[in-house]
Coordinates of C-alpha atoms and ligand atoms in Angstrom, one line a residue:
M178 CA 57.2 2.8 12.2
P179 CA 57.5 -0.1 9.7
F180 CA 54.4 -1.8 11.2
G181 CA 52.4 1.1 11.0
L182 CA 53.5 1.5 7.3
V183 CA 52.5 -1.8 6.3
G184 CA 49.3 -1.6 7.9
S185 CA 48.2 1.6 6.4
R186 CA 49.8 0.2 3.2
K187 CA 47.5 -2.9 3.6
L188 CA 44.3 -1.1 4.6
A189 CA 44.7 0.9 1.5
I190 CA 45.3 -2.0 -0.6
F191 CA 42.4 -3.6 1.2
A192 CA 39.9 -0.3 0.5
T193 CA 40.8 -0.4 -3.3
L194 CA 39.9 -3.9 -3.4
C195 CA 36.6 -3.4 -1.6
A196 CA 35.8 -0.4 -3.6
A197 CA 36.7 -2.4 -6.8
Q198 CA 34.4 -5.2 -5.5
A199 CA 31.7 -3.0 -4.5
F200 CA 31.8 -0.7 -7.8
A201 CA 33.2 -3.3 -10.4
K202 CA 32.3 -0.9 -13.4
T203 CA 31.5 2.6 -14.1
C204 CA 29.5 3.6 -16.9
T205 CA 29.7 7.6 -17.6
L206 CA 27.2 9.4 -20.2
K207 CA 27.0 12.6 -21.5
P208 CA 23.9 13.9 -23.5
L209 CA 24.3 13.2 -27.3
G210 CA 23.2 16.5 -28.4
H211 CA 22.4 17.2 -32.0
G212 CA 18.8 16.4 -31.8
K213 CA 19.6 12.6 -31.1
S214 CA 17.5 10.5 -28.6
D215 CA 19.6 9.3 -25.5
V216 CA 17.4 6.3 -24.6
S217 CA 19.5 3.9 -26.2
Q218 CA 22.8 5.0 -24.7
I219 CA 21.3 5.3 -21.0
E220 CA 19.7 1.7 -21.4
A221 CA 23.2 0.2 -22.5
A222 CA 25.0 1.9 -19.6
I223 CA 22.1 0.7 -17.2
S224 CA 22.3 -2.7 -18.5
E225 CA 26.3 -2.8 -18.0
C226 CA 26.3 -1.0 -14.8
G227 CA 22.9 -1.3 -13.2
H228 CA 23.6 -4.7 -11.3
G229 CA 26.8 -4.3 -9.2
G230 CA 28.2 -1.0 -11.1
T231 CA 27.9 2.9 -10.8
T232 CA 26.4 5.1 -13.8
V233 CA 27.3 8.5 -13.7
F234 CA 25.2 10.8 -15.8
Q235 CA 27.5 14.1 -16.5
P236 CA 25.5 17.7 -16.3
G237 CA 23.2 18.3 -19.4
E238 CA 19.8 17.5 -20.7
Y239 CA 19.0 13.9 -21.9
N240 CA 16.6 13.6 -24.7
I241 CA 13.9 10.9 -23.7
T242 CA 11.8 10.0 -26.6
R243 CA 10.5 6.7 -25.3
K244 CA 9.5 4.8 -22.1
M245 CA 12.4 3.5 -19.7
H246 CA 12.9 0.8 -17.2
W247 CA 16.1 0.5 -15.2
D248 CA 16.5 -2.4 -13.2
L249 CA 19.0 -1.5 -10.4
V250 CA 20.5 -4.1 -7.9
N251 CA 23.6 -3.5 -5.7
S252 CA 24.1 -0.2 -7.9
R253 CA 24.5 3.4 -7.8
V254 CA 23.2 6.3 -10.4
D255 CA 24.7 9.5 -10.0
L256 CA 22.1 11.8 -12.1
H257 CA 23.7 15.0 -12.4
G258 CA 21.6 16.2 -15.3
S259 CA 18.1 15.9 -16.4
L260 CA 16.1 13.4 -18.2
N261 CA 13.9 15.6 -20.5
F262 CA 10.8 13.6 -21.5
V263 CA 10.3 15.1 -24.8
F264 CA 6.5 16.8 -25.2
D265 CA 4.8 14.6 -27.8
L266 CA 1.2 14.1 -26.2
P267 CA -0.4 12.0 -28.5
Y268 CA 2.8 9.8 -28.5
W269 CA 2.8 9.4 -24.9
M270 CA -1.0 9.0 -24.8
D271 CA -0.8 5.7 -26.8
P272 CA -1.1 3.0 -24.2
A273 CA 1.9 1.5 -26.0
S274 CA 4.2 4.1 -25.0
T275 CA 4.3 3.8 -21.4
Y276 CA 3.9 0.9 -18.7
R277 CA 0.9 0.0 -16.6
V278 CA 2.9 -1.3 -13.6
I279 CA 0.7 0.6 -10.7
F280 CA -2.3 -1.4 -10.5
I281 CA -4.4 1.2 -8.8
Q282 CA -6.5 3.2 -11.3
S283 CA -4.2 1.5 -13.9
Q284 CA -1.9 4.4 -14.2
A285 CA 0.6 5.0 -16.7
S286 CA 4.4 5.2 -16.4
W287 CA 7.0 6.5 -18.6
F288 CA 9.8 5.6 -16.4
V289 CA 10.0 2.8 -14.2
I290 CA 12.9 2.0 -11.5
S291 CA 12.8 -1.7 -9.9
G292 CA 15.4 -3.8 -8.0
H293 CA 16.8 -3.6 -4.6
D294 CA 19.9 -2.3 -2.7
F295 CA 20.4 0.7 -4.9
T296 CA 21.0 4.6 -4.8
L297 CA 19.5 7.0 -7.5
D298 CA 21.2 10.2 -6.4
A299 CA 20.5 13.3 -8.5
H300 CA 22.7 15.9 -6.0
G301 CA 20.2 18.6 -6.3
T302 CA 21.2 19.6 -10.0
G303 CA 19.5 16.5 -11.8
G304 CA 15.9 14.7 -12.2
I305 CA 13.4 14.7 -14.6
V306 CA 12.1 17.6 -16.8
G307 CA 8.3 16.7 -17.4
N308 CA 7.4 19.5 -19.8
G309 CA 4.2 19.5 -18.0
Q310 CA 3.4 23.3 -18.9
R311 CA 2.2 22.0 -22.4
W312 CA 0.4 19.2 -20.9
W313 CA -1.4 21.4 -18.3
S314 CA -2.4 23.8 -21.2
W315 CA -3.5 21.0 -23.5
Y316 CA -5.8 19.7 -20.9
G317 CA -6.8 23.1 -19.7
N318 CA -10.4 22.6 -21.0
A319 CA -10.2 18.9 -22.1
T320 CA -11.5 16.2 -19.8
R321 CA -9.1 14.5 -17.5
L322 CA -9.9 11.1 -16.3
D323 CA -8.1 8.6 -13.7
G324 CA -6.2 6.2 -15.8
D325 CA -6.4 7.7 -19.2
G326 CA -2.9 7.6 -19.6
R327 CA -1.2 10.6 -18.7
P328 CA 2.2 9.3 -17.3
V329 CA 3.7 9.3 -13.8
S330 CA 7.2 10.9 -13.7
L331 CA 9.1 8.7 -11.4
T332 CA 7.8 5.2 -10.6
L333 CA 9.4 3.0 -8.0
S334 CA 7.7 -0.5 -8.7
N335 CA 9.0 -3.8 -6.7
V336 CA 11.7 -2.2 -5.4
T337 CA 13.6 -3.0 -2.0
R338 CA 15.8 -1.3 -0.2
G339 CA 16.1 1.7 -2.8
T340 CA 17.1 5.3 -2.0
V341 CA 16.3 8.2 -4.2
K342 CA 18.3 11.6 -3.1
D343 CA 18.1 15.3 -4.1
F344 CA 15.8 14.8 -7.0
T345 CA 13.8 17.4 -8.8
V346 CA 10.9 16.6 -11.1
Q347 CA 10.5 20.0 -13.1
A348 CA 6.7 20.2 -14.6
P349 CA 5.3 16.6 -14.3
P350 CA 2.3 16.3 -16.6
F351 CA 0.6 13.8 -13.9
W352 CA 1.9 12.6 -10.6
C353 CA 5.3 13.3 -9.6
N354 CA 6.2 10.3 -7.9
A355 CA 4.6 6.7 -7.3
V356 CA 5.7 4.0 -5.0
A357 CA 4.0 0.5 -5.3
D358 CA 4.5 -2.8 -4.7
S359 CA 7.8 -1.6 -2.9
R360 CA 9.5 -1.6 0.6
D361 CA 12.1 -0.1 2.7
V362 CA 12.5 2.8 0.4
V363 CA 14.0 6.3 1.3
Y364 CA 13.4 9.3 -0.6
D365 CA 15.6 12.1 1.1
G366 CA 15.5 15.4 -0.9
M367 CA 12.4 15.4 -3.8
K368 CA 11.2 18.5 -5.2
C369 CA 8.2 18.3 -7.7
V370 CA 7.3 21.8 -9.4
A371 CA 4.0 21.9 -11.0
E372 CA 3.2 25.6 -11.5
N373 CA 1.2 27.2 -14.2
A374 CA 2.8 29.9 -15.9
D375 CA 0.4 30.1 -18.9
E376 CA -1.7 33.3 -18.3
T377 CA -4.9 32.1 -20.3
W378 CA -5.5 29.9 -16.9
F379 CA -4.2 32.4 -14.5
G380 CA -6.8 32.1 -11.1
Q381 CA -7.6 28.5 -12.2
N382 CA -6.2 25.3 -11.0
I383 CA -4.9 23.4 -14.5
V384 CA -2.3 21.4 -12.6
W385 CA -4.7 18.7 -11.6
N386 CA -3.3 15.3 -10.7
T387 CA 0.3 16.6 -10.1
D388 CA 0.6 14.4 -6.6
G389 CA 3.7 15.0 -5.0
I390 CA 3.4 10.9 -4.7
D391 CA 1.1 8.2 -4.4
T392 CA 2.0 5.3 -2.3
Y393 CA 0.4 2.2 -2.8
R394 CA 0.7 -1.5 -1.5
S395 CA 4.1 -0.5 -0.1
D396 CA 5.9 -1.0 3.5
N397 CA 8.6 1.1 5.2
I398 CA 8.6 4.3 3.1
T399 CA 10.6 7.2 4.3
M400 CA 10.2 10.7 2.7
V401 CA 12.2 13.4 4.2
N402 CA 13.0 17.1 3.0
W403 CA 10.3 17.4 0.1
D404 CA 9.1 20.6 -1.4
I405 CA 6.2 20.1 -3.6
T406 CA 4.3 22.5 -5.7
S407 CA 1.0 21.0 -6.8
G408 CA -2.5 21.8 -7.5
D409 CA -3.5 18.2 -6.2
D410 CA -2.6 15.8 -3.1
C411 CA 0.8 16.7 -1.8
L412 CA 1.1 13.2 -0.7
A413 CA -1.5 10.7 -1.2
I414 CA -1.1 7.6 1.0
K415 CA -3.2 4.8 -0.9
G416 CA -4.5 1.5 0.2
N417 CA -2.1 -0.8 1.7
S418 CA 0.5 1.3 2.6
T419 CA 2.0 0.6 5.9
N420 CA 4.7 1.9 8.1
I421 CA 5.2 5.6 6.4
F422 CA 7.4 8.2 7.6
A423 CA 7.4 11.8 6.2
S424 CA 9.0 14.4 8.0
N425 CA 10.1 18.1 6.7
I426 CA 7.8 18.2 4.1
T427 CA 6.5 21.6 2.5
C428 CA 3.5 21.6 0.4
R429 CA 2.9 24.4 -1.5
G430 CA -1.0 24.8 -3.2
G431 CA -3.3 22.1 -3.9
T432 CA -5.5 19.7 -1.8
G433 CA -2.9 18.8 1.2
I434 CA -2.0 15.7 2.6
A435 CA -4.3 12.8 1.5
F436 CA -5.1 9.3 2.8
G437 CA -7.1 8.2 -0.1
S438 CA -9.1 7.9 -1.9
L439 CA -9.7 4.6 -0.4
G440 CA -12.2 1.8 -1.0
Q441 CA -12.6 2.2 -4.3
Y442 CA -12.1 -1.4 -5.3
A443 CA -15.2 -3.5 -3.8
D444 CA -13.1 -7.0 -3.9
L445 CA -9.6 -5.4 -2.5
P446 CA -10.0 -3.8 1.1
D447 CA -7.6 -1.0 1.6
Y448 CA -5.4 -1.2 4.9
V449 CA -3.4 1.4 5.9
E450 CA -1.3 1.4 9.0
N451 CA 1.1 3.5 11.0
V452 CA 1.7 6.4 9.3
V453 CA 3.7 9.4 11.0
L454 CA 3.6 13.2 9.5
E455 CA 5.9 15.5 11.3
D456 CA 7.5 18.8 10.5
I457 CA 5.0 19.7 7.7
T458 CA 4.3 23.0 6.4
L459 CA 1.6 24.0 3.9
I460 CA 1.7 27.4 2.1
R461 CA -1.0 28.9 0.2
P462 CA 0.6 30.3 -3.2
D463 CA -0.3 33.5 -5.4
P464 CA -3.9 32.6 -6.0
Q465 CA -3.3 33.7 -9.9
V466 CA -1.0 30.6 -10.1
Q467 CA -2.5 28.1 -7.9
P468 CA -5.8 29.1 -6.2
L469 CA -6.0 26.2 -4.1
L470 CA -4.8 25.2 -0.6
E471 CA -7.6 23.3 0.6
H472 CA -6.6 21.1 3.5
G473 CA -3.7 20.3 5.8
V474 CA -4.2 16.6 6.1
Y475 CA -7.7 14.9 4.8
F476 CA -9.1 11.3 4.7
K477 CA -11.3 10.0 2.0
S478 CA -13.2 6.8 1.3
W479 CA -15.7 6.1 -1.6
T480 CA -19.3 5.0 -0.2
G481 CA -20.6 1.9 0.3
T482 CA -22.4 1.7 -3.0
R483 CA -20.2 0.5 -6.2
I484 CA -21.1 2.5 -9.5
G485 CA -19.0 1.5 -12.2
F486 CA -15.8 0.0 -12.1
P487 CA -12.2 1.7 -11.7
P488 CA -10.4 3.4 -13.3
T489 CA -12.7 6.2 -13.0
G490 CA -15.9 4.4 -10.9
G491 CA -16.0 2.1 -8.2
G492 CA -16.8 2.0 -4.5
A493 CA -17.7 -0.3 -1.9
G494 CA -14.1 -1.3 -0.8
G495 CA -13.7 -1.8 2.8
G496 CA -10.6 -1.7 5.0
R497 CA -9.1 0.5 7.5
V498 CA -6.9 3.2 8.5
S499 CA -5.2 2.9 11.8
G500 CA -2.3 4.4 13.9
V501 CA -1.8 8.1 12.1
I502 CA -0.1 10.6 13.8
A503 CA 0.1 14.3 12.1
R504 CA 2.4 16.6 14.6
N505 CA 4.2 19.6 14.0
V506 CA 1.9 21.1 11.2
R507 CA 2.0 24.8 10.2
V508 CA -1.0 26.0 7.8
D509 CA -0.8 29.2 6.1
Q510 CA -4.4 30.1 5.0
V511 CA -5.6 26.6 4.5
T512 CA -9.4 26.0 3.7
T513 CA -10.0 23.3 6.1
P514 CA -6.9 22.3 8.2
I515 CA -8.4 18.7 8.9
Q516 CA -11.1 16.9 7.1
L517 CA -12.4 13.3 6.9
Y518 CA -15.3 12.4 4.4
Q519 CA -16.6 9.0 3.4
T520 CA -18.8 9.9 0.2
N521 CA -15.9 10.2 -2.5
L522 CA -17.7 10.5 -5.7
G523 CA -20.9 9.4 -3.9
H524 CA -24.4 9.6 -4.9
P525 CA -27.6 10.4 -2.8
G526 CA -29.2 7.0 -1.5
D527 CA -25.7 5.3 -1.5
A528 CA -24.8 2.9 1.3
P529 CA -22.6 4.1 3.7
S530 CA -19.0 3.2 3.7
K531 CA -17.6 0.2 5.9
L532 CA -13.9 1.5 5.6
Q533 CA -13.0 2.4 9.3
F534 CA -10.5 5.4 10.5
I535 CA -9.3 4.6 13.9
N536 CA -6.4 6.1 16.1
L537 CA -5.8 9.2 14.7
T538 CA -3.6 11.6 16.6
F539 CA -3.2 15.1 15.6
E540 CA -0.9 17.2 17.9
N541 CA 1.1 20.7 17.5
W542 CA -1.0 22.4 14.7
T543 CA -0.3 26.1 14.3
G544 CA -1.3 28.8 11.8
T545 CA -4.2 30.0 10.0
A546 CA -7.4 28.9 8.2
Q547 CA -9.8 30.4 5.9
S548 CA -13.1 28.9 7.2
S549 CA -14.4 28.9 10.7
T550 CA -14.3 25.0 11.1
I551 CA -10.8 23.8 11.5
V552 CA -11.8 20.1 12.3
D553 CA -14.5 18.5 10.0
L554 CA -15.0 14.9 10.6
E555 CA -17.9 13.2 8.8
C556 CA -17.6 9.6 9.4
S557 CA -19.7 6.7 8.2
P558 CA -22.5 5.4 10.4
A559 CA -21.5 2.3 9.3
A560 CA -17.9 2.2 10.4
P561 CA -17.9 5.3 13.2
C562 CA -14.3 6.7 13.9
A563 CA -12.9 5.8 16.9
D564 CA -9.9 6.8 19.3
L565 CA -8.9 10.3 17.6
T566 CA -7.0 12.6 19.7
F567 CA -6.2 16.4 19.5
R568 CA -3.5 18.0 21.5
D569 CA -2.4 21.6 20.9
I570 CA -4.2 22.4 18.1
N571 CA -4.0 26.1 17.8
V572 CA -5.1 27.4 14.3
T573 CA -6.8 30.6 13.9
V574 CA -9.8 31.5 11.8
P575 CA -10.8 34.7 10.2
S576 CA -13.4 35.8 12.8
G577 CA -10.7 35.4 15.6
E578 CA -13.5 33.6 17.3
A579 CA -13.1 29.9 18.8
P580 CA -12.3 27.8 15.8
A581 CA -15.5 25.2 15.3
Y582 CA -15.1 21.4 14.8
T583 CA -17.5 19.3 13.3
C584 CA -17.9 15.7 14.3
V585 CA -20.5 13.1 12.8
N586 CA -20.7 9.5 13.7
V587 CA -17.4 9.8 16.0
A588 CA -17.4 7.0 18.6
S589 CA -14.6 8.4 20.6
A590 CA -12.3 11.5 20.6
A591 CA -10.1 12.9 23.0
G592 CA -8.7 16.4 23.5
L593 CA -11.7 18.2 21.6
P594 CA -12.0 22.1 22.9
S595 CA -15.1 22.3 25.4
G596 CA -18.3 22.8 23.8
A597 CA -16.6 21.4 20.3
C598 CA -18.5 18.6 18.6
T599 CA -21.6 18.8 20.4
G600 CA -24.0 20.0 17.9
E601 CA -27.2 18.9 17.4
G602 CA -27.4 15.1 15.8
A603 CA -23.8 15.7 14.8
V604 CA -22.1 13.4 17.6
K605 CA -22.4 9.8 18.4
M606 CA -20.1 9.2 21.4
Ligands
NAG775 C1 15.2 14.5 -29.2 O1 15.6 13.4 -30.3 C2 14.4 13.2 -31.4 C3 14.7 11.9 -32.0 O2 15.9 11.9 -32.4 C4 14.6 14.3 -32.0 O3 13.6 14.5 -33.1 C5 14.4 15.7 -30.8 O4 14.6 17.0 -31.9 C6 15.4 15.7 -30.2 N1 15.1 16.8 -28.9 C7 16.1 17.3 -28.7 C8 15.8 18.6 -27.5 O5 17.3 17.2 -28.8
NAG776 C1 10.3 -8.3 -8.2 O1 11.7 -8.3 -8.1 C2 12.3 -9.5 -7.6 C3 13.8 -9.4 -7.5 O2 14.2 -8.1 -6.9 C4 12.0 -10.5 -8.8 O3 12.3 -11.7 -8.3 C5 10.4 -10.5 -8.9 O4 9.9 -11.3 -10.1 C6 10.1 -9.4 -9.3 N1 8.4 -9.3 -9.3 C7 7.6 -8.8 -10.2 C8 6.3 -8.9 -10.4 O5 8.3 -8.3 -11.2
NAG777 C1 -9.4 25.9 -24.5 O1 -9.4 27.2 -24.0 C2 -8.9 28.2 -24.7 C3 -8.7 29.4 -23.6 O2 -9.7 29.6 -23.2 C4 -8.9 28.3 -26.2 O3 -8.1 29.3 -26.6 C5 -8.9 27.0 -26.7 O4 -9.5 27.2 -28.3 C6 -9.6 25.8 -26.2 N1 -9.7 24.7 -26.9 C7 -10.6 23.7 -26.8 C8 -10.0 22.5 -27.6 O5 -11.7 23.9 -26.5
NAG778 C1 13.2 0.6 6.7 O1 13.8 0.6 5.7 C2 15.2 1.0 5.8 C3 15.6 1.9 4.5 O2 15.8 0.7 3.6 C4 15.8 0.4 6.7 O3 17.3 1.1 6.9 C5 14.9 -0.2 8.0 O4 15.9 -1.3 8.5 C6 13.7 -0.7 7.4 N1 13.0 -1.0 8.7 C7 12.4 -2.1 8.8 C8 11.6 -2.3 10.0 O5 12.5 -3.1 8.0
NAG779 C1 13.7 20.4 5.1 O1 13.9 20.2 3.5 C2 14.4 21.4 2.8 C3 14.2 20.9 1.4 O2 12.8 21.1 1.0 C4 15.9 21.8 3.1 O3 16.1 23.0 2.4 C5 15.9 22.0 4.7 O4 17.3 22.2 4.8 C6 15.5 21.0 5.3 N1 15.5 21.1 7.0 C7 15.7 20.3 7.9 C8 15.8 20.7 9.1 O5 16.7 19.4 7.5
NAG780 C1 -4.5 -5.3 1.0 O1 -3.8 -6.4 1.8 C2 -4.6 -7.4 2.1 C3 -3.9 -8.5 3.0 O2 -3.4 -8.0 4.0 C4 -5.3 -7.8 1.1 O3 -6.4 -8.9 1.2 C5 -5.9 -6.9 0.1 O4 -6.4 -7.4 -1.1 C6 -5.1 -5.9 -0.1 N1 -5.5 -4.8 -0.9 C7 -5.2 -4.2 -1.8 C8 -5.9 -3.0 -2.3 O5 -4.3 -4.6 -2.5
NAG781 C1 -2.2 4.2 17.3 O1 -1.3 4.6 16.7 C2 0.1 5.0 17.2 C3 1.1 5.3 16.0 O2 1.0 4.2 14.9 C4 0.6 3.5 17.8 O3 1.8 3.8 18.1 C5 -0.3 3.1 18.9 O4 0.3 1.9 19.2 C6 -1.6 2.9 18.2 N1 -2.5 2.6 19.7 C7 -3.3 1.6 19.7 C8 -4.0 1.5 20.8 O5 -3.3 0.8 18.6
NAG782 C1 5.6 22.7 17.2 O1 5.6 22.5 15.4 C2 6.7 23.7 15.3 C3 6.7 23.6 13.7 O2 5.5 23.8 13.0 C4 7.8 23.4 15.9 O3 8.8 24.5 15.7 C5 7.7 23.3 17.4 O4 8.9 22.8 17.8 C6 6.8 22.1 17.7 N1 6.5 22.1 19.0 C7 6.8 21.1 19.9 C8 6.5 21.2 21.3 O5 7.0 19.9 19.4
NAG783 C1 -2.1 30.5 19.5 O1 -1.6 31.3 18.2 C2 -1.8 32.7 18.2 C3 -1.2 33.1 16.9 O2 -0.1 32.2 16.2 C4 -0.8 33.0 19.4 O3 -1.1 34.3 19.8 C5 -1.5 32.1 20.8 O4 -0.8 32.6 21.7 C6 -1.5 30.7 20.7 N1 -2.2 30.2 21.6 C7 -1.8 29.1 22.4 C8 -2.5 28.3 23.5 O5 -0.6 28.6 22.1

């Protein structure tokens, strides 16, 4: 049929034109090898194809010897290989060697992506090699401070409509991911592996600060299909994170899913609104490798007294966390499944925090806890927690008895088991 033939030929030509328009250019890279740095060839490819083009990294390890910033606009990156950030601790700790685009705690980044309407797909084979083991062992008995310059592995800053897919960060020295000043971002498939293999430190947590992600000043961030092995927060929802959706998240070890710390900056209130966490599994690893699995979900604010200044000190910040749902959560030998405290880094005699937690819902929790208290809420007298809902919380405790709930300064809560939170002086309802 001539008509059909012409039609399909037209379609084919049209499709070719569209493809040609959408991906005008393709830049293809392979690792240089021979002890050469790959940064210059990567920068050249991103500058040629990062706006309106496709950049393809063939498999292999790319030698990353200095900080990189990719601005991606209407563009695609296929990262089949790994970006290997060389271990050179004194070099990376020099402030000139990293970017400081994350405002909170002036955190450092060695790799920043900005821009809009892009996809970075690592196809389950690519990502970042952070050489973290040598960082962790170095800091095994050294002091770690917030903002000391240890670099975040993958930072999205000032991104709109960006997607990161099937990406692995092997051995992040510090936070695995950060997303700041961004919106409409999807992370689909993220694996972070901070797992100590140095037997000097077996039985201790030397992978502090290897958070799976910190979200800050960002809106509409989706995280699905994550697998995080960490010695710190699996996810950390920090100030001005709104409309955050996390689903199918496995956390192995660490401190749990955190809201906070909040209220560190006295002059900058933190608002966190509408966060849905669902299908979450928290697994306790071999204690020789990672001794902590502290929480399922926990909430923390600084006190109402400012002592010192960020990045390491601070406090007295206000704000509000509202509209949190944590449902379908399975915990495995977690220390305390649900906890809230407003005395982070506080001192006796500090004024109470004015940051308020309201409308938090916990639904369909199963598994096991190591302590008898499965819900421990220590809200501030200056901003009592309100509108808490518990539904189908079935976490078993070692004694086999009814699990305990603690509530301090909780103004209203529904679904508490009868007799829970009625301890003397504990509840104000
Ligand atoms: C990476 O590049 C630097 C600078 O050229 C070189 O000293 C180093 O040996 C390279 N590393 C690898 C693994 O090729
Ligand atoms: C953020 O990105 C937009 C374009 O996507 C740009 O116009 C703006 O200058 C950037 N802002 C900052 C602070 O870099
Ligand atoms: C750190 O601790 C390890 C193991 O205990 C020890 O071998 C090393 O000398 C210590 N390093 C410093 C700088 O104290
Ligand atoms: C949230 O981000 C996703 C991914 O970019 C987008 O499809 C969706 O429209 C955004 N939602 C809103 C309400 O803007
Ligand atoms: C959940 O995420 C893991 C990767 O962490 C993936 O292998 C698995 O297929 C996902 N499950 C579902 C139901 O999508
Ligand atoms: C959060 O957003 C509010 C405005 O909605 C602003 O006043 C506040 O300073 C922001 N806080 C931070 C930490 O950026
Ligand atoms: C409580 O939070 C949920 C989830 O964000 C939201 O859908 C609901 O409207 C909130 N309820 C009130 C009374 O604000
Ligand atoms: C409860 O959560 C588990 C996962 O932990 C899930 O398999 C189950 O379907 C959930 N039940 C309901 C009623 O949603
Ligand atoms: C709670 O969990 C235990 C162990 O998983 C199970 O035997 C029990 O039936 C569950 N109870 C309810 C009320 O779902």
